[in-house]
Each structure stands twice: as C-alpha cells, then as structure tokens.
Amino acid sequence: MNTENVRPVTRCRVCGARDWQEVVSFGEVPLANAFLEPAASYEHEPAYPLGVVSCRSCRLMSVTHVVDPEVLYRTYSYVTSDSETITRHMEFVASVCRERGRLAPGDLVVELGSNTGQQLAAFARDGARVLGVDPALNLAAVANERGIRTLPEFFDPSCAEAVRDEHGPARLILGRHVFAHIDDLTGVLAGVRALLAPDGVFAIEVPYAVDLLEKHAFDTIYHEHLSYFLVRTLDTLFTRHGLRLFDVERLAIHGGSLLVLVGRPEARHPVTDIVGELIAAEERADLGSDIGYEEFVRGVRGVREDLPALVRTLVAEGSRVAGYGASAKGTTILNICGLGPTEVSYCTDTTVLKQDKVLPGTHIPVRSPDHARADPPDVYLMLAWNYADEILRKEADFLRGGGRFILPFPKPTIVSADSVR
Ligand code: TYD
Ligand code: ZN
C-alpha cells in the first residue's frame, strides 16, 4: 500500500468522536483528478485506500483516508466549466448571496477555492470588491490574468488576518464545493470568524449526503471529498465553532447539493423553517442510526454489479461504448466498477487540460468533443450525469441517429431518442 502522503482518519473532524460505522470500502483507488500523459506503462501510479465511514455521534460521513492537500491541489486539473448549467447556477448563487447578505456595491466578497475566478466575476460585475483564495498555482495564475485578484494559498487564520489587514472585513465569504475538501475545519472556521464582518454571511455549497445516499451516487466518493454532510451535522459543526447556520437550500447542482448560509449568532439572522424541516426528514430516514445506511450499501453493490455487466454485454453484442465527461466522478465510477479501455474506447471532455491525457487508473484516453463527433460511439456512458439534461439536449443529433446513453444511477438505465422525447 502507498503510505506516503496519506493518513487514516481516526477522530471525527466535526465532533472529535472515534466511533465509526463502516459504510463502504472500495480498496485502493488512484486520485480522481490525476490525469496522466499517455505512456507505454503506468507502473508507479499511486493509489490510496478509499472508503466511507459514518460518525455514530454527529453522523458526519467521512472518507477513511486523507491525502495531503499539497498533493491534491497545488496543480489542479479541475477547471470550473462554462457549461450552461454552471453559468446559470453561478448567477443564482450570486443573487441569493446578494439578497441574503444584503450586499452593497464596494462590499468585500472573498471566495475560498475560487478556481479561475468565474464565480467572483459574477459579483464583480455588480460592483463588489472581490478577492479569491485558491491553493492551485496554475488556476490562481489564470484568475489573476483575467483580472480577478487571487491569492495562491490555503485559507487559514493567518491568511484571513492578512486579508483583513489589507482589505477590511468581508461582507460575504463564499466556498462553493470546497468545504467538503477541507480537513482542518477548525483552522478554516477560525479564519472565517477572523475575516467576516459582524453581520456578514459565510455561504457554502456542499454535496448533500441525502442525495448521495438516495441516488447510490458513490462516484461522489473520492479522495478530495473528505466530508458528506447532513444538515444536522453542519448545524452541530457551526455551533461548535461559534457560528450559526440560519438558512439552507437544496439544489440539483453536482448531483444534489446544499447551499448553506451561516452568520455570527450576535447578528441574529432569523433561522428559516427549512433548516428544522430537513433535520427532521433526516431523522425520519433513520440517518441518525446505522440502519439508515443499509439501503445505500445495497444500492452501491447493485450498481457495481449491474453497470459493468451492462457495458460488457453491449460490447459483446458489437456496440462501441465511450464515456461522456471525464469528470472526477467519472474516473471514480470507472475505477470502482473495473471498466477500462477494453470496454470504454475513450472519454470525451470539453476541458482542454484533460484532452489527450489518459484517465487515472483505467488509462482510458480523453478526447475532445470534435474528435468524438468525428468518431462517435454507439453508446455513451454518461459519466457527467449531473449535467444529463444539458447533455441530452446538446446530443439530440446523436440520439436521433440511434445513439444511446447509459445513466448509471440510482441503477443503470439506457436512454434513447424514444425515452427523451
Ligand atoms: P463536474 O461534474 O463539474 O465535476 P467533477 O469532476 O467534480 O465530477 O465535471 C463535469 C465534466 O464533464 C467536466 O470535466 C466537463 C465535462 N463536460 C463535458 O465534457 N461536456 C459537457 O457538455 C458538460 C456539461 C461537461
Ligand atoms: Zn462526529
């Protein structure tokens, strides 16, 4: 086993307990975004243990092993997509934050994990002062070039204080799909407390554990995602760190997420009813006890058996299968299901950084959409299923020509022109 740069999780990063329920275990899996240059052999490709456990005290779902963030994030190939879905979503996030955070022109908005600065650009267009913080040196450079000032750092109390000294307190601190990647929640939340204006808002977006469980979407489980949160767990977390969760919204983005709004208790943001309603629904689904996780375990087993069987049957019948979207989720599902280049000829992806590389673990080549259009498969395995609506619309011609898609979750299903209408 690879023991460098990785450590097993012992204490819960939310509540400190050490009593874990084992939920799923996938063996050793390469890092989901570690795309490789094509090579004759891939002997030294690192793989790390991957599994999920649930804290019997606060019900945080956590990965079993934490990989050093320096390894994961210093150069990062996940670039925020400019898909319709994401662009629309970023406008939506900006409007919720503007309204709920009562942002005025000139207010400071700081984004953690700001990637290439696309989300901050939506705030800047509206007159906010914006600042990104992102440890990915390659992406921070891109953001700075497009005029979104970005510090190439991990956010911690000293970074927060430096920002506050230079720019003053932040009216809004935003972390879209970065919070679940953070191991040292204590350090980050101390930084948030140091930088946030007295009545400011800390807004985060995280994958919702309930969606993961209901959809059996185990492809969300990879080494970057350390935490899968219930509302109940987030509520506990923020209370422990002197903050208050006051509003939450369920969103379809990234396969099912929560947009969570947090403030200082002294700011007395009214707590919305939806917070208590979601916590009550989690309780009714038995997610406070071990039995609430059993159906997920069965569902995961089902997809792990049925998906490779379906793909192999199609290939045996003479169909050519390719993957749609070389997402981190996609590389995860292929690795966990043991599908490689024999079954899946290539994966198409719009991200230039990924094109002409090969997928971690399976070494399936990544091809541009132009290549895919020139050499289409008979069946696409929908790896970026979180954009299924947009992709099915975009690929109407492929479907009309008899092409089919496999949707993997909650159980593998074939979609053709007839089923899409
Ligand atoms: P995404 O779901 O954003 O992230 P994750 O890597 O966290 O699972 O990744 C979607 C991938 O799919 C991304 O690499 C871009 C690609 N993609 C396409 O190739 N074509 C498309 O039409 C869309 C919407 C995405
Ligand atoms: Zn816990």
PDB file of N, CA, C and O in Angstrom, residues 310-349:
ATOM      1  N   LEU A 310     -23.713  -4.594 -17.793  1.00  0.00           N
ATOM      2  CA  LEU A 310     -24.424  -3.996 -18.923  1.00  0.00           C
ATOM      3  C   LEU A 310     -23.446  -3.556 -20.013  1.00  0.00           C
ATOM      4  O   LEU A 310     -23.634  -3.836 -21.201  1.00  0.00           O
ATOM      5  N   VAL A 311     -22.370  -2.876 -19.608  1.00  0.00           N
ATOM      6  CA  VAL A 311     -21.393  -2.389 -20.595  1.00  0.00           C
ATOM      7  C   VAL A 311     -20.764  -3.583 -21.324  1.00  0.00           C
ATOM      8  O   VAL A 311     -20.650  -3.585 -22.547  1.00  0.00           O
ATOM      9  N   ARG A 312     -20.424  -4.618 -20.571  1.00  0.00           N
ATOM     10  CA  ARG A 312     -19.776  -5.777 -21.219  1.00  0.00           C
ATOM     11  C   ARG A 312     -20.728  -6.470 -22.179  1.00  0.00           C
ATOM     12  O   ARG A 312     -20.309  -6.924 -23.241  1.00  0.00           O
ATOM     13  N   THR A 313     -22.014  -6.521 -21.831  1.00  0.00           N
ATOM     14  CA  THR A 313     -22.985  -7.127 -22.742  1.00  0.00           C
ATOM     15  C   THR A 313     -23.070  -6.314 -24.033  1.00  0.00           C
ATOM     16  O   THR A 313     -23.055  -6.867 -25.137  1.00  0.00           O
ATOM     17  N   LEU A 314     -23.144  -4.987 -23.905  1.00  0.00           N
ATOM     18  CA  LEU A 314     -23.226  -4.147 -25.103  1.00  0.00           C
ATOM     19  C   LEU A 314     -21.993  -4.347 -25.986  1.00  0.00           C
ATOM     20  O   LEU A 314     -22.108  -4.482 -27.206  1.00  0.00           O
ATOM     21  N   VAL A 315     -20.818  -4.374 -25.354  1.00  0.00           N
ATOM     22  CA  VAL A 315     -19.579  -4.547 -26.124  1.00  0.00           C
ATOM     23  C   VAL A 315     -19.577  -5.924 -26.798  1.00  0.00           C
ATOM     24  O   VAL A 315     -19.243  -6.042 -27.979  1.00  0.00           O
ATOM     25  N   ALA A 316     -20.023  -6.942 -26.066  1.00  0.00           N
ATOM     26  CA  ALA A 316     -20.059  -8.300 -26.632  1.00  0.00           C
ATOM     27  C   ALA A 316     -21.021  -8.365 -27.820  1.00  0.00           C
ATOM     28  O   ALA A 316     -20.808  -9.123 -28.764  1.00  0.00           O
ATOM     29  N   GLU A 317     -22.069  -7.531 -27.790  1.00  0.00           N
ATOM     30  CA  GLU A 317     -23.021  -7.502 -28.909  1.00  0.00           C
ATOM     31  C   GLU A 317     -22.506  -6.686 -30.090  1.00  0.00           C
ATOM     32  O   GLU A 317     -23.212  -6.488 -31.069  1.00  0.00           O
ATOM     33  N   GLY A 318     -21.319  -6.118 -29.935  1.00  0.00           N
ATOM     34  CA  GLY A 318     -20.725  -5.371 -31.055  1.00  0.00           C
ATOM     35  C   GLY A 318     -20.876  -3.870 -30.957  1.00  0.00           C
ATOM     36  O   GLY A 318     -20.510  -3.141 -31.893  1.00  0.00           O
ATOM     37  N   SER A 319     -21.407  -3.345 -29.868  1.00  0.00           N
ATOM     38  CA  SER A 319     -21.530  -1.889 -29.730  1.00  0.00           C
ATOM     39  C   SER A 319     -20.214  -1.300 -29.254  1.00  0.00           C
ATOM     40  O   SER A 319     -19.490  -1.928 -28.482  1.00  0.00           O
ATOM     41  N   ARG A 320     -19.960  -0.064 -29.695  1.00  0.00           N
ATOM     42  CA  ARG A 320     -18.798   0.644 -29.186  1.00  0.00           C
ATOM     43  C   ARG A 320     -19.279   1.588 -28.089  1.00  0.00           C
ATOM     44  O   ARG A 320     -20.248   2.338 -28.276  1.00  0.00           O
ATOM     45  N   VAL A 321     -18.608   1.555 -26.955  1.00  0.00           N
ATOM     46  CA  VAL A 321     -19.021   2.378 -25.813  1.00  0.00           C
ATOM     47  C   VAL A 321     -17.928   3.403 -25.517  1.00  0.00           C
ATOM     48  O   VAL A 321     -16.744   3.070 -25.538  1.00  0.00           O
ATOM     49  N   ALA A 322     -18.332   4.658 -25.278  1.00  0.00           N
ATOM     50  CA  ALA A 322     -17.382   5.700 -24.847  1.00  0.00           C
ATOM     51  C   ALA A 322     -17.971   6.405 -23.636  1.00  0.00           C
ATOM     52  O   ALA A 322     -19.175   6.315 -23.379  1.00  0.00           O
ATOM     53  N   GLY A 323     -17.127   7.089 -22.884  1.00  0.00           N
ATOM     54  CA  GLY A 323     -17.609   7.825 -21.714  1.00  0.00           C
ATOM     55  C   GLY A 323     -17.906   9.270 -22.088  1.00  0.00           C
ATOM     56  O   GLY A 323     -17.219   9.841 -22.939  1.00  0.00           O
ATOM     57  N   TYR A 324     -18.925   9.859 -21.470  1.00  0.00           N
ATOM     58  CA  TYR A 324     -19.245  11.264 -21.727  1.00  0.00           C
ATOM     59  C   TYR A 324     -18.886  12.072 -20.490  1.00  0.00           C
ATOM     60  O   TYR A 324     -19.534  11.959 -19.456  1.00  0.00           O
ATOM     61  N   GLY A 325     -17.827  12.899 -20.599  1.00  0.00           N
ATOM     62  CA  GLY A 325     -17.377  13.715 -19.467  1.00  0.00           C
ATOM     63  C   GLY A 325     -16.326  12.978 -18.653  1.00  0.00           C
ATOM     64  O   GLY A 325     -16.619  11.955 -18.041  1.00  0.00           O
ATOM     65  N   ALA A 326     -15.085  13.475 -18.701  1.00  0.00           N
ATOM     66  CA  ALA A 326     -14.034  12.862 -17.879  1.00  0.00           C
ATOM     67  C   ALA A 326     -14.027  13.562 -16.524  1.00  0.00           C
ATOM     68  O   ALA A 326     -13.034  14.141 -16.095  1.00  0.00           O
ATOM     69  N   SER A 327     -15.180  13.531 -15.867  1.00  0.00           N
ATOM     70  CA  SER A 327     -15.299  14.183 -14.557  1.00  0.00           C
ATOM     71  C   SER A 327     -14.584  13.342 -13.512  1.00  0.00           C
ATOM     72  O   SER A 327     -14.309  12.161 -13.729  1.00  0.00           O
ATOM     73  N   ALA A 328     -14.302  13.970 -12.363  1.00  0.00           N
ATOM     74  CA  ALA A 328     -13.728  13.213 -11.250  1.00  0.00           C
ATOM     75  C   ALA A 328     -14.684  12.081 -10.870  1.00  0.00           C
ATOM     76  O   ALA A 328     -14.262  10.962 -10.572  1.00  0.00           O
ATOM     77  N   LYS A 329     -15.982  12.380 -10.931  1.00  0.00           N
ATOM     78  CA  LYS A 329     -16.972  11.334 -10.667  1.00  0.00           C
ATOM     79  C   LYS A 329     -16.801  10.199 -11.666  1.00  0.00           C
ATOM     80  O   LYS A 329     -16.901   9.032 -11.319  1.00  0.00           O
ATOM     81  N   GLY A 330     -16.563  10.577 -12.914  1.00  0.00           N
ATOM     82  CA  GLY A 330     -16.431   9.579 -13.976  1.00  0.00           C
ATOM     83  C   GLY A 330     -15.226   8.681 -13.772  1.00  0.00           C
ATOM     84  O   GLY A 330     -15.319   7.452 -13.891  1.00  0.00           O
ATOM     85  N   THR A 331     -14.085   9.296 -13.431  1.00  0.00           N
ATOM     86  CA  THR A 331     -12.899   8.454 -13.242  1.00  0.00           C
ATOM     87  C   THR A 331     -13.127   7.527 -12.053  1.00  0.00           C
ATOM     88  O   THR A 331     -12.672   6.390 -12.043  1.00  0.00           O
ATOM     89  N   THR A 332     -13.868   8.015 -11.063  1.00  0.00           N
ATOM     90  CA  THR A 332     -14.143   7.207  -9.868  1.00  0.00           C
ATOM     91  C   THR A 332     -15.025   6.006 -10.205  1.00  0.00           C
ATOM     92  O   THR A 332     -14.721   4.872  -9.831  1.00  0.00           O
ATOM     93  N   ILE A 333     -16.107   6.267 -10.923  1.00  0.00           N
ATOM     94  CA  ILE A 333     -17.028   5.153 -11.210  1.00  0.00           C
ATOM     95  C   ILE A 333     -16.337   4.103 -12.075  1.00  0.00           C
ATOM     96  O   ILE A 333     -16.490   2.896 -11.853  1.00  0.00           O
ATOM     97  N   LEU A 334     -15.504   4.539 -13.032  1.00  0.00           N
ATOM     98  CA  LEU A 334     -14.819   3.573 -13.897  1.00  0.00           C
ATOM     99  C   LEU A 334     -13.835   2.733 -13.087  1.00  0.00           C
ATOM    100  O   LEU A 334     -13.776   1.512 -13.239  1.00  0.00           O
ATOM    101  N   ASN A 335     -13.088   3.382 -12.197  1.00  0.00           N
ATOM    102  CA  ASN A 335     -12.147   2.634 -11.367  1.00  0.00           C
ATOM    103  C   ASN A 335     -12.868   1.656 -10.444  1.00  0.00           C
ATOM    104  O   ASN A 335     -12.467   0.504 -10.311  1.00  0.00           O
ATOM    105  N   ILE A 336     -13.937   2.132  -9.822  1.00  0.00           N
ATOM    106  CA  ILE A 336     -14.624   1.289  -8.836  1.00  0.00           C
ATOM    107  C   ILE A 336     -15.345   0.128  -9.526  1.00  0.00           C
ATOM    108  O   ILE A 336     -15.481  -0.955  -8.970  1.00  0.00           O
ATOM    109  N   CYS A 337     -15.803   0.366 -10.763  1.00  0.00           N
ATOM    110  CA  CYS A 337     -16.505  -0.703 -11.485  1.00  0.00           C
ATOM    111  C   CYS A 337     -15.554  -1.544 -12.326  1.00  0.00           C
ATOM    112  O   CYS A 337     -15.992  -2.462 -13.021  1.00  0.00           O
ATOM    113  N   GLY A 338     -14.267  -1.215 -12.319  1.00  0.00           N
ATOM    114  CA  GLY A 338     -13.295  -2.028 -13.062  1.00  0.00           C
ATOM    115  C   GLY A 338     -13.488  -1.981 -14.567  1.00  0.00           C
ATOM    116  O   GLY A 338     -13.294  -2.978 -15.260  1.00  0.00           O
ATOM    117  N   LEU A 339     -13.915  -0.814 -15.098  1.00  0.00           N
ATOM    118  CA  LEU A 339     -14.071  -0.682 -16.551  1.00  0.00           C
ATOM    119  C   LEU A 339     -12.848   0.035 -17.121  1.00  0.00           C
ATOM    120  O   LEU A 339     -12.444   1.078 -16.599  1.00  0.00           O
ATOM    121  N   GLY A 340     -12.263  -0.509 -18.172  1.00  0.00           N
ATOM    122  CA  GLY A 340     -11.056   0.072 -18.773  1.00  0.00           C
ATOM    123  C   GLY A 340     -11.205   0.258 -20.262  1.00  0.00           C
ATOM    124  O   GLY A 340     -12.321   0.181 -20.801  1.00  0.00           O
ATOM    125  N   PRO A 341     -10.096   0.474 -20.952  1.00  0.00           N
ATOM    126  CA  PRO A 341     -10.138   0.763 -22.392  1.00  0.00           C
ATOM    127  C   PRO A 341     -10.701  -0.383 -23.245  1.00  0.00           C
ATOM    128  O   PRO A 341     -11.141  -0.145 -24.364  1.00  0.00           O
ATOM    129  N   THR A 342     -10.705  -1.599 -22.717  1.00  0.00           N
ATOM    130  CA  THR A 342     -11.309  -2.700 -23.490  1.00  0.00           C
ATOM    131  C   THR A 342     -12.809  -2.475 -23.643  1.00  0.00           C
ATOM    132  O   THR A 342     -13.397  -2.798 -24.674  1.00  0.00           O
ATOM    133  N   GLU A 343     -13.418  -1.927 -22.603  1.00  0.00           N
ATOM    134  CA  GLU A 343     -14.869  -1.726 -22.662  1.00  0.00           C
ATOM    135  C   GLU A 343     -15.225  -0.310 -23.117  1.00  0.00           C
ATOM    136  O   GLU A 343     -16.208  -0.109 -23.819  1.00  0.00           O
ATOM    137  N   VAL A 344     -14.444   0.673 -22.643  1.00  0.00           N
ATOM    138  CA  VAL A 344     -14.781   2.086 -22.906  1.00  0.00           C
ATOM    139  C   VAL A 344     -13.649   2.670 -23.762  1.00  0.00           C
ATOM    140  O   VAL A 344     -12.538   2.879 -23.283  1.00  0.00           O
ATOM    141  N   SER A 345     -13.933   2.915 -25.061  1.00  0.00           N
ATOM    142  CA  SER A 345     -12.872   3.271 -26.018  1.00  0.00           C
ATOM    143  C   SER A 345     -12.181   4.581 -25.673  1.00  0.00           C
ATOM    144  O   SER A 345     -10.996   4.722 -25.842  1.00  0.00           O
ATOM    145  N   TYR A 346     -12.975   5.577 -25.301  1.00  0.00           N
ATOM    146  CA  TYR A 346     -12.396   6.865 -24.909  1.00  0.00           C
ATOM    147  C   TYR A 346     -13.426   7.603 -24.064  1.00  0.00           C
ATOM    148  O   TYR A 346     -14.575   7.172 -23.976  1.00  0.00           O
ATOM    149  N   CYS A 347     -13.005   8.721 -23.447  1.00  0.00           N
ATOM    150  CA  CYS A 347     -13.958   9.610 -22.788  1.00  0.00           C
ATOM    151  C   CYS A 347     -13.858  10.959 -23.464  1.00  0.00           C
ATOM    152  O   CYS A 347     -12.749  11.456 -23.691  1.00  0.00           O
ATOM    153  N   THR A 348     -14.991  11.549 -23.774  1.00  0.00           N
ATOM    154  CA  THR A 348     -14.948  12.879 -24.364  1.00  0.00           C
ATOM    155  C   THR A 348     -15.115  13.915 -23.265  1.00  0.00           C
ATOM    156  O   THR A 348     -15.896  13.714 -22.330  1.00  0.00           O
ATOM    157  N   ASP A 349     -14.372  15.021 -23.386  1.00  0.00           N
ATOM    158  CA  ASP A 349     -14.472  16.079 -22.378  1.00  0.00           C
ATOM    159  C   ASP A 349     -14.095  17.419 -22.984  1.00  0.00           C
ATOM    160  O   ASP A 349     -13.167  17.516 -23.789  1.00  0.00           O
TER     161      ASP A 349
END
